[in-house]
Amino acid sequence: MNIVQDLRFAFRQLRKSLGFTVMGVLTLGIGVGAATAVFSLVDTVLLHPLAFREPERIMALDTLSEGRGSGSGPAVPNDTSYPNFYDWRNQAHSFEAMACWQGSNFTLGKGNGPAQRIDGTVVSADFFQVLGARPALGRAFNRAEEQAGNRSVILSNSLWRSAMGASPEAIGKTIQLSDESYTVVGVMPASFRFPNAPDVGAWITPAHTEEGKNPSAKERGWNQLSVIGRLAPGVSAAQARAEMQVIQQAIARQYPDDAGKETSVQVRSEMEDLTGDVQRPLHILFSAVCFLLLIACANVAGLLLTRTAARRPELALRASLGATRMQIVRQLLIESVTLSSLGGLLGFVLAAIALRLAPQYLPSDLPRLDELALNPRVFLFALAASLMTGLLFGVVPAWRTSRLDPALALRDTTRSSTASRGQNRLHSALVVGETALALVLLVGAGLLIRSFDRLMSVDPGFNPHHLITFRVGMPATRYKDEKLLQLTQQLEARFAALPGVQQATYGFPMPLSGGDMTITFAVEGRPISNGDKPSARVSLVPANFFKVMQLPFCKDAPSQPLRMSPPGRTR
């Protein structure tokens, strides 16, 4: 009952000092809001487990490739080829199941509504078994559907609804994808998201690779697949890594020309593989907003010290009338927590607004960005942050006031010289601490701005002004080799003729697109074994590419042509 009375009294005191209350609530709201928004991001990306059965057993496997022709150069993670994956799957015993996947896209045929482009993924039969996910309708793939002549597809819940009207009779029906008919064997639940490819509408098997429709799939040196595996019960990641090392070394010895430099395999959790590149930046960002919250606490603590100094006669009178030191401390802490709770409520609202706007400003390739939302853990964090800040900035003024001499305070409503000196020391300590924290943030922000400025001033090697790039997907079943080249040239001519377009060109991969194709080569007159050939990144471009991109061309380049073998690997 006393606490209820103290709470009512706290609200009356805050209403009486409206300016102080507004300033305190705004200060705390900004601090708590920033901390809550960033915590939500950290929680979604780093802390919340993947939405699969026993996600800690799901491992990502990468080929570790030494630099070709560079002796004992550092091994770097790389994708995997189809032949290597099949060998891994057949020989590894540390995994309950293993699967490969590769991003793709399809054209949804007119038979299923207006033609549209959808994201898709080519997966091996055990993909959903590795993830521990089951279709809501139908079944998952089986190994037979990896073989030539099979055309099976599993649809996402959203595509099932838009293309097939959410019909429960969709299983067994056909759907047109990139000019081919696929039989629907399953529909995934609406909650299913594979974080590496969250917007996928359809999954198919690599049956087309068995028909020679993707010749690169037969090349052991053409690395294009991501691989995931589910550890067998009782098997650790270290044990799986040791086994994969033995398997890959045997493959490297057996195929020295194609896999001689690929002597090991990286095995790490899928969560680590997914978030490894963003862990440090997110930790730095969260540390920065925690500093901001501490600065807000120091600001409000300074305001409270000034306010409690003005209330010394009132508090002394209460002590003279029988209030104990604990009751006074409790009253002041309840006022502080009430103020911080109001600031926390405002901060939660600000965090909700920030999270709604965040996807527009955060990098589109940030993992699990589609899962970003307020949830009970974020609410509990905001509540805990509010209560802790209330105690943090309220405990010092409360403790200082509890040592008040009632007789001295009643005799003189102004501060004594001793109190003044103590008050000044506390204010000075708060100012010093606040300044130190602000300086850390300021220096960090300055370094980031300088790094960003230097990054933006790096010469990309071409003129990026008034340059627009886009991708055009064409069904491989309809456009091959000469026909594909002919259509591409026709598109180039039509784009170049559009009003406002000066020139047009094409190529793969385009600069700064994230694509990467590597090819081995040999210099004329310098014989070398296939396994020791150097490699280099390569792009396929027409003759006018350098002119359109305004790329400087080296006139002193040697006229002697290079002998190039088929592409070695790609990411």
Coordinates of C-alpha atoms in Angstrom, one line a residue:
M1 CA 0.0 0.0 0.0
N2 CA 2.9 2.4 0.8
I3 CA 4.3 1.7 -2.6
V4 CA 1.0 2.7 -4.3
Q5 CA 1.0 5.9 -2.3
D6 CA 4.6 6.6 -3.3
L7 CA 3.7 6.0 -6.9
R8 CA 0.8 8.4 -6.8
F9 CA 3.1 11.0 -5.1
A10 CA 5.7 10.4 -7.8
F11 CA 3.2 11.2 -10.6
R12 CA 2.2 14.4 -8.7
Q13 CA 5.8 15.5 -8.4
L14 CA 6.4 14.9 -12.1
R15 CA 3.3 16.8 -13.0
K16 CA 4.5 19.7 -10.9
S17 CA 7.9 19.8 -12.7
L18 CA 6.6 19.5 -16.2
G19 CA 9.6 21.0 -17.9
F20 CA 12.0 18.6 -16.0
T21 CA 9.7 15.6 -16.8
V22 CA 9.5 16.4 -20.5
M23 CA 13.2 16.8 -20.8
G24 CA 13.9 13.6 -18.9
V25 CA 11.4 11.6 -20.8
L26 CA 12.8 12.8 -24.2
T27 CA 16.4 12.1 -23.2
L28 CA 15.6 8.7 -21.9
G29 CA 13.3 7.9 -24.8
I30 CA 16.0 8.6 -27.4
G31 CA 18.5 6.5 -25.5
V32 CA 16.2 3.6 -24.8
G33 CA 14.7 3.7 -28.3
A34 CA 18.1 3.6 -30.0
A35 CA 19.3 0.7 -27.7
T36 CA 16.0 -1.2 -28.2
A37 CA 16.0 -0.8 -32.0
V38 CA 19.6 -2.0 -32.3
F39 CA 19.0 -4.8 -29.8
S40 CA 16.1 -6.0 -32.0
L41 CA 18.5 -6.1 -34.9
V42 CA 21.2 -8.0 -33.0
D43 CA 18.6 -10.4 -31.5
T44 CA 17.1 -11.1 -35.0
V45 CA 20.4 -11.6 -36.8
L46 CA 22.7 -13.1 -34.1
L47 CA 20.9 -14.3 -31.1
H48 CA 17.6 -15.8 -32.3
P49 CA 18.2 -19.4 -33.4
L50 CA 17.3 -20.5 -36.9
A51 CA 13.7 -21.6 -37.2
F52 CA 14.6 -25.3 -37.9
R53 CA 14.7 -28.5 -35.9
E54 CA 17.9 -28.6 -33.8
P55 CA 19.5 -25.8 -35.7
E56 CA 22.9 -26.3 -33.9
R57 CA 23.3 -29.5 -35.9
I58 CA 23.1 -27.8 -39.3
M59 CA 26.5 -27.2 -40.7
A60 CA 27.7 -25.3 -43.8
L61 CA 30.5 -26.9 -45.8
D62 CA 32.8 -24.9 -48.0
T63 CA 35.7 -26.1 -50.2
L64 CA 39.0 -24.5 -49.1
S65 CA 40.9 -23.7 -52.2
E66 CA 44.5 -22.6 -52.3
G67 CA 45.5 -20.0 -54.8
R68 CA 46.3 -21.6 -58.1
G69 CA 49.9 -21.2 -59.1
S70 CA 50.7 -19.4 -55.9
G71 CA 52.5 -22.2 -54.1
S72 CA 51.4 -22.5 -50.5
G73 CA 49.1 -19.5 -50.6
P74 CA 46.3 -19.1 -48.0
A75 CA 43.3 -21.3 -48.5
V76 CA 40.0 -19.4 -49.0
P77 CA 36.4 -20.7 -48.7
N78 CA 34.8 -21.5 -52.0
D79 CA 31.7 -23.1 -53.4
T80 CA 31.6 -26.7 -54.4
S81 CA 31.1 -28.6 -57.7
Y82 CA 28.4 -31.1 -58.4
P83 CA 30.9 -34.1 -58.7
N84 CA 32.6 -33.1 -55.4
F85 CA 29.2 -32.8 -53.7
Y86 CA 28.1 -36.3 -54.8
D87 CA 31.3 -37.8 -53.5
W88 CA 30.9 -36.0 -50.2
R89 CA 27.4 -37.2 -49.8
N90 CA 28.2 -40.8 -50.7
Q91 CA 31.3 -41.1 -48.5
A92 CA 30.6 -39.0 -45.4
H93 CA 29.3 -40.8 -42.3
S94 CA 29.4 -37.9 -39.9
F95 CA 26.2 -36.4 -41.4
E96 CA 22.7 -37.7 -41.1
A97 CA 21.9 -35.9 -44.4
M98 CA 23.7 -33.6 -46.8
A99 CA 22.3 -31.3 -49.5
C100 CA 23.4 -28.7 -52.0
W101 CA 21.6 -25.6 -53.2
Q102 CA 22.1 -23.0 -55.8
G103 CA 20.1 -19.8 -56.3
S104 CA 18.2 -19.5 -59.6
N105 CA 15.2 -17.8 -61.1
F106 CA 12.3 -18.9 -63.2
T107 CA 9.6 -17.4 -65.5
L108 CA 6.2 -18.4 -64.2
G109 CA 4.3 -19.5 -67.3
K110 CA 1.1 -17.8 -68.6
G111 CA -0.9 -20.9 -67.8
N112 CA -0.6 -20.0 -64.1
G113 CA -1.6 -16.3 -64.6
P114 CA 0.4 -13.4 -66.0
A115 CA 4.0 -14.3 -66.8
Q116 CA 6.3 -13.1 -64.0
R117 CA 9.8 -13.6 -62.8
I118 CA 10.2 -15.5 -59.5
D119 CA 13.2 -16.4 -57.4
G120 CA 13.9 -20.1 -57.2
T121 CA 16.5 -22.5 -55.9
V122 CA 17.9 -25.7 -57.3
V123 CA 18.3 -28.2 -54.4
S124 CA 19.3 -31.8 -54.0
A125 CA 16.8 -34.3 -52.7
D126 CA 17.8 -34.1 -49.0
F127 CA 17.6 -30.3 -48.7
F128 CA 14.5 -30.2 -46.5
Q129 CA 15.6 -33.2 -44.5
V130 CA 18.8 -31.3 -43.6
L131 CA 16.7 -28.4 -42.4
G132 CA 14.3 -30.5 -40.5
A133 CA 11.4 -28.9 -42.4
R134 CA 8.3 -30.7 -43.9
P135 CA 5.9 -29.5 -46.5
A136 CA 2.5 -28.4 -45.3
L137 CA 1.0 -30.2 -48.3
G138 CA 2.4 -33.2 -50.2
R139 CA 6.0 -34.4 -49.6
A140 CA 9.6 -33.5 -49.9
F141 CA 11.9 -34.6 -52.8
N142 CA 13.4 -38.1 -53.1
R143 CA 16.7 -39.2 -54.7
A144 CA 15.0 -40.6 -57.8
E145 CA 13.8 -37.0 -58.6
E146 CA 17.5 -36.0 -59.1
Q147 CA 17.7 -38.2 -62.1
A148 CA 17.2 -37.2 -65.8
G149 CA 13.7 -36.9 -67.0
N150 CA 12.2 -35.8 -63.7
R151 CA 10.5 -32.5 -63.3
S152 CA 9.2 -32.0 -59.8
V153 CA 8.7 -28.8 -57.9
I154 CA 7.9 -27.7 -54.3
L155 CA 6.2 -24.4 -54.0
S156 CA 6.3 -21.7 -51.4
N157 CA 3.1 -21.0 -49.6
S158 CA 2.8 -17.5 -51.2
L159 CA 3.3 -18.9 -54.8
W160 CA 0.9 -21.7 -54.1
R161 CA -1.7 -19.1 -53.1
S162 CA -1.1 -16.7 -56.0
A163 CA -0.6 -19.1 -58.8
M164 CA -2.8 -22.0 -57.8
G165 CA -5.5 -20.3 -55.7
A166 CA -4.4 -22.1 -52.5
S167 CA -6.1 -25.2 -53.9
P168 CA -5.6 -28.3 -51.7
E169 CA -5.8 -30.2 -54.9
A170 CA -2.6 -28.6 -56.2
I171 CA -0.5 -31.7 -55.5
G172 CA 0.0 -33.6 -58.7
K173 CA -0.9 -30.7 -60.9
T174 CA 1.6 -29.1 -63.3
I175 CA 3.0 -25.6 -63.3
Q176 CA 5.0 -23.9 -66.1
L177 CA 8.5 -22.7 -65.1
S178 CA 10.8 -21.3 -67.8
D179 CA 8.9 -23.1 -70.6
E180 CA 8.9 -26.5 -68.9
S181 CA 6.2 -28.3 -67.1
Y182 CA 6.8 -29.3 -63.5
T183 CA 4.7 -31.5 -61.3
V184 CA 3.9 -30.0 -57.9
V185 CA 4.9 -32.5 -55.2
G186 CA 4.7 -30.3 -52.1
V187 CA 3.8 -26.9 -50.7
M188 CA 5.9 -25.4 -47.8
P189 CA 4.2 -23.8 -44.8
A190 CA 3.9 -20.0 -44.7
S191 CA 6.4 -19.9 -41.8
F192 CA 9.2 -21.5 -43.7
R193 CA 12.1 -19.3 -44.6
F194 CA 15.6 -20.3 -45.7
P195 CA 17.6 -17.3 -44.5
N196 CA 20.2 -17.6 -47.2
A197 CA 17.4 -17.2 -49.8
P198 CA 14.3 -15.9 -48.0
D199 CA 12.3 -14.9 -51.1
V200 CA 12.3 -18.2 -52.9
G201 CA 9.0 -19.1 -54.6
A202 CA 9.9 -22.6 -55.9
W203 CA 12.4 -25.4 -55.4
I204 CA 13.4 -27.9 -58.1
T205 CA 16.0 -30.7 -58.2
P206 CA 19.2 -30.8 -60.3
A207 CA 17.6 -33.3 -62.7
H208 CA 18.4 -31.0 -65.6
T209 CA 22.1 -31.4 -64.9
E210 CA 21.8 -35.1 -65.7
E211 CA 20.4 -34.3 -69.1
G212 CA 23.4 -32.1 -70.1
K213 CA 21.4 -28.9 -70.0
N214 CA 24.0 -27.4 -67.6
P215 CA 27.3 -28.7 -68.9
S216 CA 29.2 -26.9 -66.1
A217 CA 27.6 -29.3 -63.6
K218 CA 29.8 -32.1 -65.0
E219 CA 33.0 -30.1 -64.4
R220 CA 34.7 -31.0 -61.1
G221 CA 36.6 -27.7 -61.1
W222 CA 33.4 -25.6 -61.7
N223 CA 32.4 -24.6 -58.1
Q224 CA 28.9 -23.2 -58.0
L225 CA 27.1 -25.0 -55.1
S226 CA 26.5 -24.2 -51.5
V227 CA 26.4 -27.3 -49.3
I228 CA 24.7 -27.8 -45.9
G229 CA 24.6 -31.0 -43.8
R230 CA 22.9 -32.2 -40.6
L231 CA 25.3 -33.8 -38.1
A232 CA 24.6 -37.4 -37.2
P233 CA 23.6 -37.9 -33.5
G234 CA 26.6 -37.7 -31.2
V235 CA 28.9 -36.3 -33.9
S236 CA 30.7 -33.0 -33.2
A237 CA 31.6 -30.4 -35.8
A238 CA 35.3 -31.2 -35.2
Q239 CA 34.8 -34.9 -36.0
A240 CA 32.9 -34.0 -39.1
R241 CA 35.7 -31.6 -40.1
A242 CA 38.3 -34.4 -39.7
E243 CA 36.3 -36.8 -41.8
M244 CA 35.7 -34.3 -44.6
Q245 CA 39.4 -33.5 -44.6
V246 CA 40.2 -37.1 -45.4
I247 CA 37.6 -37.3 -48.1
Q248 CA 38.7 -34.1 -49.8
Q249 CA 42.3 -35.0 -49.7
A250 CA 41.5 -38.3 -51.5
I251 CA 39.5 -36.3 -54.1
A252 CA 42.4 -33.9 -54.6
R253 CA 44.8 -36.9 -55.2
Q254 CA 42.4 -38.6 -57.6
Y255 CA 41.7 -35.5 -59.7
P256 CA 44.9 -33.4 -59.5
D257 CA 44.0 -31.4 -62.6
D258 CA 40.6 -30.2 -61.4
A259 CA 40.8 -30.4 -57.6
G260 CA 44.5 -30.6 -56.8
K261 CA 44.4 -27.3 -54.9
E262 CA 41.2 -28.2 -53.0
T263 CA 42.7 -30.3 -50.2
S264 CA 40.4 -29.4 -47.2
V265 CA 36.8 -28.5 -46.3
Q266 CA 35.6 -25.8 -43.9
V267 CA 32.8 -27.1 -41.6
R268 CA 31.0 -24.6 -39.4
S269 CA 27.5 -24.0 -38.1
E270 CA 25.0 -22.6 -40.5
M271 CA 24.4 -19.7 -38.2
E272 CA 28.1 -18.8 -38.1
D273 CA 28.3 -19.1 -41.9
L274 CA 25.3 -16.9 -42.3
T275 CA 26.3 -14.1 -39.9
G276 CA 30.1 -14.3 -39.7
D277 CA 30.6 -11.2 -41.8
V278 CA 28.2 -9.0 -39.8
Q279 CA 28.9 -10.1 -36.2
R280 CA 31.6 -7.5 -35.5
P281 CA 29.8 -4.5 -37.1
L282 CA 26.6 -5.3 -35.1
H283 CA 28.6 -5.7 -31.9
I284 CA 30.2 -2.3 -32.5
L285 CA 26.8 -0.7 -33.3
F286 CA 25.3 -2.1 -30.1
S287 CA 28.2 -0.9 -28.0
A288 CA 27.7 2.6 -29.5
V289 CA 24.0 2.8 -28.5
C290 CA 24.8 1.5 -25.0
F291 CA 27.2 4.4 -24.7
L292 CA 24.4 6.7 -25.9
L293 CA 22.1 5.2 -23.2
L294 CA 24.7 5.8 -20.5
I295 CA 25.1 9.4 -21.7
A296 CA 21.3 9.8 -21.4
C297 CA 21.5 8.4 -17.8
A298 CA 24.3 10.8 -16.9
N299 CA 22.2 13.7 -18.2
V300 CA 19.1 12.8 -16.3
A301 CA 21.2 12.1 -13.1
G302 CA 22.5 15.6 -13.3
L303 CA 19.0 17.0 -13.7
L304 CA 17.9 14.9 -10.7
L305 CA 20.8 16.1 -8.5
T306 CA 19.7 19.7 -9.2
R307 CA 16.1 18.9 -8.6
T308 CA 16.7 17.1 -5.3
A309 CA 18.9 19.9 -4.1
A310 CA 15.9 22.2 -4.4
R311 CA 13.7 19.7 -2.5
R312 CA 16.1 19.5 0.5
P313 CA 13.7 21.4 2.9
E314 CA 10.8 19.2 1.9
L315 CA 12.7 16.0 2.4
A316 CA 14.2 17.2 5.7
L317 CA 10.6 18.0 6.9
R318 CA 9.5 14.5 6.0
A319 CA 12.5 13.1 7.9
S320 CA 11.7 15.3 11.0
L321 CA 8.1 13.9 10.9
G322 CA 9.3 10.4 11.2
A323 CA 10.2 9.2 7.7
T324 CA 13.1 6.8 7.8
R325 CA 16.1 7.0 5.5
M326 CA 14.9 3.9 3.6
Q327 CA 11.4 5.4 3.0
I328 CA 13.0 8.6 1.5
V329 CA 15.4 6.5 -0.7
R330 CA 12.4 4.4 -1.8
Q331 CA 10.3 7.5 -2.7
L332 CA 13.1 9.0 -4.7
L333 CA 13.9 5.7 -6.5
I334 CA 10.2 5.2 -7.3
E335 CA 10.2 8.7 -8.9
S336 CA 13.3 7.9 -10.9
V337 CA 11.8 4.5 -12.1
T338 CA 8.5 6.2 -13.0
L339 CA 10.4 8.8 -15.0
S340 CA 12.5 6.1 -16.7
S341 CA 9.3 4.0 -17.4
L342 CA 7.8 6.9 -19.3
G343 CA 11.0 7.3 -21.2
G344 CA 11.1 3.6 -21.9
L345 CA 7.5 3.7 -23.3
L346 CA 8.5 6.6 -25.6
G347 CA 11.7 4.7 -26.5
F348 CA 9.7 1.5 -27.4
V349 CA 7.4 3.6 -29.7
L350 CA 10.5 5.2 -31.3
A351 CA 12.1 1.7 -31.7
A352 CA 8.9 0.4 -33.4
I353 CA 9.0 3.3 -35.9
A354 CA 12.7 2.8 -36.5
L355 CA 12.3 -0.9 -37.2
R356 CA 9.5 -0.2 -39.6
L357 CA 11.7 2.1 -41.6
A358 CA 14.9 0.1 -41.1
P359 CA 14.6 -2.2 -44.2
Q360 CA 14.7 0.9 -46.5
Y361 CA 18.1 1.9 -45.1
L362 CA 19.9 -1.3 -44.1
P363 CA 21.9 -3.3 -46.7
S364 CA 19.6 -5.6 -48.6
D365 CA 22.1 -8.5 -48.2
L366 CA 22.0 -8.3 -44.4
P367 CA 21.0 -11.8 -43.3
R368 CA 17.6 -12.4 -41.8
L369 CA 16.5 -8.9 -42.5
D370 CA 13.0 -10.2 -43.4
E371 CA 12.6 -11.5 -39.8
L372 CA 13.2 -8.1 -38.2
A373 CA 10.3 -7.2 -36.0
L374 CA 9.3 -6.4 -32.4
N375 CA 8.8 -9.5 -30.3
P376 CA 8.5 -10.3 -26.6
R377 CA 12.3 -10.5 -26.1
V378 CA 12.6 -6.9 -27.5
F379 CA 9.8 -5.7 -25.2
L380 CA 11.5 -7.3 -22.2
F381 CA 14.8 -5.7 -23.2
A382 CA 13.1 -2.3 -23.4
L383 CA 11.5 -2.9 -20.0
A384 CA 14.7 -4.0 -18.4
A385 CA 16.6 -1.1 -20.0
S386 CA 14.0 1.3 -18.6
L387 CA 14.1 -0.1 -15.1
M388 CA 17.9 -0.3 -15.0
T389 CA 18.4 3.2 -16.2
G390 CA 15.9 4.5 -13.6
L391 CA 17.9 2.8 -10.9
L392 CA 21.2 3.8 -12.4
F393 CA 20.5 7.6 -12.6
G394 CA 18.3 7.6 -9.5
V395 CA 20.5 5.8 -7.0
V396 CA 23.1 8.6 -6.7
P397 CA 20.7 11.4 -5.9
A398 CA 18.7 9.1 -3.6
W399 CA 21.8 8.0 -1.7
R400 CA 23.1 11.6 -1.4
T401 CA 19.7 12.9 -0.2
S402 CA 19.4 10.1 2.4
R403 CA 22.5 11.5 4.2
L404 CA 20.8 14.9 4.6
D405 CA 20.9 16.5 8.1
P406 CA 17.2 17.5 8.7
A407 CA 18.1 20.2 11.3
L408 CA 20.6 21.8 9.0
A409 CA 18.2 21.7 6.0
L410 CA 15.3 23.2 8.0
R411 CA 17.5 26.0 9.5
D412 CA 18.8 27.0 6.1
T413 CA 17.0 26.4 2.9
T414 CA 20.1 27.1 0.9
R415 CA 22.9 24.6 0.4
S416 CA 25.6 24.5 3.1
S417 CA 29.1 25.0 2.0
T418 CA 29.8 21.3 2.6
A419 CA 26.8 20.2 0.6
S420 CA 27.8 22.6 -2.2
R421 CA 31.2 21.1 -2.5
G422 CA 29.8 17.6 -2.5
Q423 CA 27.2 18.5 -5.1
N424 CA 29.8 20.1 -7.3
R425 CA 32.0 17.0 -7.1
L426 CA 29.1 14.8 -8.2
H427 CA 28.2 17.1 -11.0
S428 CA 31.8 17.3 -12.1
A429 CA 32.1 13.5 -12.1
L430 CA 28.9 13.1 -14.2
V431 CA 30.2 15.8 -16.6
V432 CA 33.5 14.1 -16.9
G433 CA 32.0 10.6 -17.5
E434 CA 29.5 12.0 -20.0
T435 CA 32.2 13.8 -21.9
A436 CA 34.4 10.7 -22.0
L437 CA 31.6 8.6 -23.4
A438 CA 30.6 11.3 -25.9
L439 CA 34.3 11.6 -27.0
V440 CA 34.4 7.8 -27.6
L441 CA 31.3 8.0 -29.7
L442 CA 32.6 11.1 -31.5
V443 CA 35.9 9.6 -32.4
G444 CA 34.3 6.4 -33.5
A445 CA 31.8 8.3 -35.7
G446 CA 34.7 10.3 -37.1
L447 CA 36.7 7.2 -38.0
L448 CA 33.6 5.6 -39.7
I449 CA 32.9 8.8 -41.7
R450 CA 36.5 9.0 -42.8
S451 CA 36.5 5.3 -43.8
F452 CA 33.3 5.8 -45.7
D453 CA 34.6 8.9 -47.4
R454 CA 37.8 7.1 -48.5
L455 CA 35.7 4.2 -49.7
M456 CA 33.5 6.4 -51.8
S457 CA 36.5 8.2 -53.3
V458 CA 38.1 4.9 -54.5
D459 CA 38.3 4.9 -58.2
P460 CA 36.2 1.9 -59.4
G461 CA 38.1 1.9 -62.7
F462 CA 35.2 3.1 -64.8
N463 CA 32.9 6.1 -65.0
P464 CA 29.9 5.4 -62.8
H465 CA 28.0 8.6 -63.6
H466 CA 24.7 8.2 -65.6
L467 CA 25.4 4.4 -65.7
I468 CA 22.5 2.0 -65.1
T469 CA 22.7 -1.8 -64.9
F470 CA 20.1 -4.4 -64.8
R471 CA 19.7 -8.1 -65.4
V472 CA 17.6 -9.9 -68.0
G473 CA 16.8 -13.6 -67.4
M474 CA 16.2 -15.9 -70.3
P475 CA 15.0 -19.5 -70.2
A476 CA 18.0 -21.8 -70.9
T477 CA 15.7 -24.3 -72.6
R478 CA 14.7 -21.8 -75.2
Y479 CA 17.9 -19.8 -75.7
K480 CA 21.2 -21.6 -76.0
D481 CA 24.6 -20.7 -77.4
E482 CA 24.2 -18.8 -80.8
K483 CA 20.5 -18.1 -80.2
L484 CA 21.2 -16.6 -76.8
L485 CA 24.0 -14.5 -78.2
Q486 CA 21.7 -13.3 -81.0
L487 CA 18.9 -12.3 -78.6
T488 CA 21.4 -10.5 -76.4
Q489 CA 22.7 -8.5 -79.3
Q490 CA 19.2 -7.6 -80.4
L491 CA 18.3 -6.4 -76.9
E492 CA 21.5 -4.3 -76.8
A493 CA 20.5 -2.6 -80.1
R494 CA 16.9 -2.0 -78.9
F495 CA 18.1 -0.6 -75.5
A496 CA 20.6 1.7 -77.3
A497 CA 17.8 3.1 -79.4
L498 CA 15.7 4.1 -76.5
P499 CA 15.3 7.9 -75.9
G500 CA 17.8 9.2 -73.5
V501 CA 20.2 6.2 -73.8
Q502 CA 23.5 7.1 -75.4
Q503 CA 25.1 3.6 -75.5
A504 CA 24.3 0.1 -74.3
T505 CA 26.4 -3.0 -73.8
Y506 CA 26.2 -6.3 -71.9
G507 CA 28.5 -8.6 -70.0
F508 CA 28.9 -11.1 -67.1
P509 CA 29.7 -10.6 -64.4
M510 CA 29.4 -6.8 -64.3
P511 CA 31.8 -4.8 -62.2
L512 CA 30.7 -4.5 -58.5
S513 CA 27.8 -6.9 -59.0
G514 CA 29.1 -9.5 -56.6
G515 CA 29.5 -12.1 -59.4
D516 CA 32.8 -13.8 -59.7
M517 CA 34.0 -16.2 -62.5
T518 CA 37.5 -17.6 -62.4
I519 CA 39.3 -19.3 -65.3
T520 CA 42.7 -21.1 -65.5
F521 CA 45.1 -20.1 -68.2
A522 CA 48.5 -20.9 -69.7
V523 CA 51.1 -18.6 -71.2
E524 CA 52.4 -19.7 -74.7
G525 CA 55.8 -21.2 -74.5
R526 CA 55.6 -22.0 -70.8
P527 CA 54.4 -25.5 -70.4
I528 CA 52.7 -26.3 -67.0
S529 CA 50.6 -29.1 -65.6
N530 CA 46.9 -28.6 -65.4
G531 CA 46.8 -28.7 -61.6
D532 CA 49.4 -25.9 -61.3
K533 CA 47.9 -23.5 -63.9
P534 CA 47.4 -20.0 -62.6
S535 CA 44.0 -18.5 -62.5
A536 CA 42.4 -15.1 -62.9
R537 CA 38.9 -13.6 -62.7
V538 CA 37.3 -13.2 -66.0
S539 CA 34.3 -11.4 -67.5
L540 CA 32.6 -12.1 -70.8
V541 CA 32.0 -8.9 -72.6
P542 CA 31.5 -7.6 -76.2
A543 CA 33.9 -5.3 -78.1
N544 CA 32.1 -2.0 -77.1
F545 CA 32.1 -2.8 -73.4
F546 CA 35.2 -0.7 -72.6
K547 CA 33.9 2.3 -74.5
V548 CA 30.5 2.2 -72.8
M549 CA 31.9 1.7 -69.4
Q550 CA 34.6 4.3 -70.1
L551 CA 37.3 1.8 -68.9
P552 CA 40.9 2.8 -69.7
F553 CA 42.5 0.3 -72.1
C554 CA 46.1 -0.6 -71.7
K555 CA 47.7 0.0 -75.2
D556 CA 50.9 -1.8 -74.1
A557 CA 49.2 -5.1 -73.5
P558 CA 51.0 -8.0 -75.2
S559 CA 49.6 -9.2 -78.5
Q560 CA 50.4 -12.9 -77.7
P561 CA 47.1 -14.6 -76.9
L562 CA 46.6 -16.7 -73.8
R563 CA 45.3 -20.3 -73.9
M564 CA 42.4 -20.5 -71.5
S565 CA 40.9 -23.7 -70.2
P566 CA 37.2 -24.0 -69.2
P567 CA 36.3 -21.9 -66.2
G568 CA 37.8 -23.3 -63.0
R569 CA 35.3 -22.0 -60.4
T570 CA 32.7 -19.4 -59.8
R571 CA 30.8 -17.9 -57.0

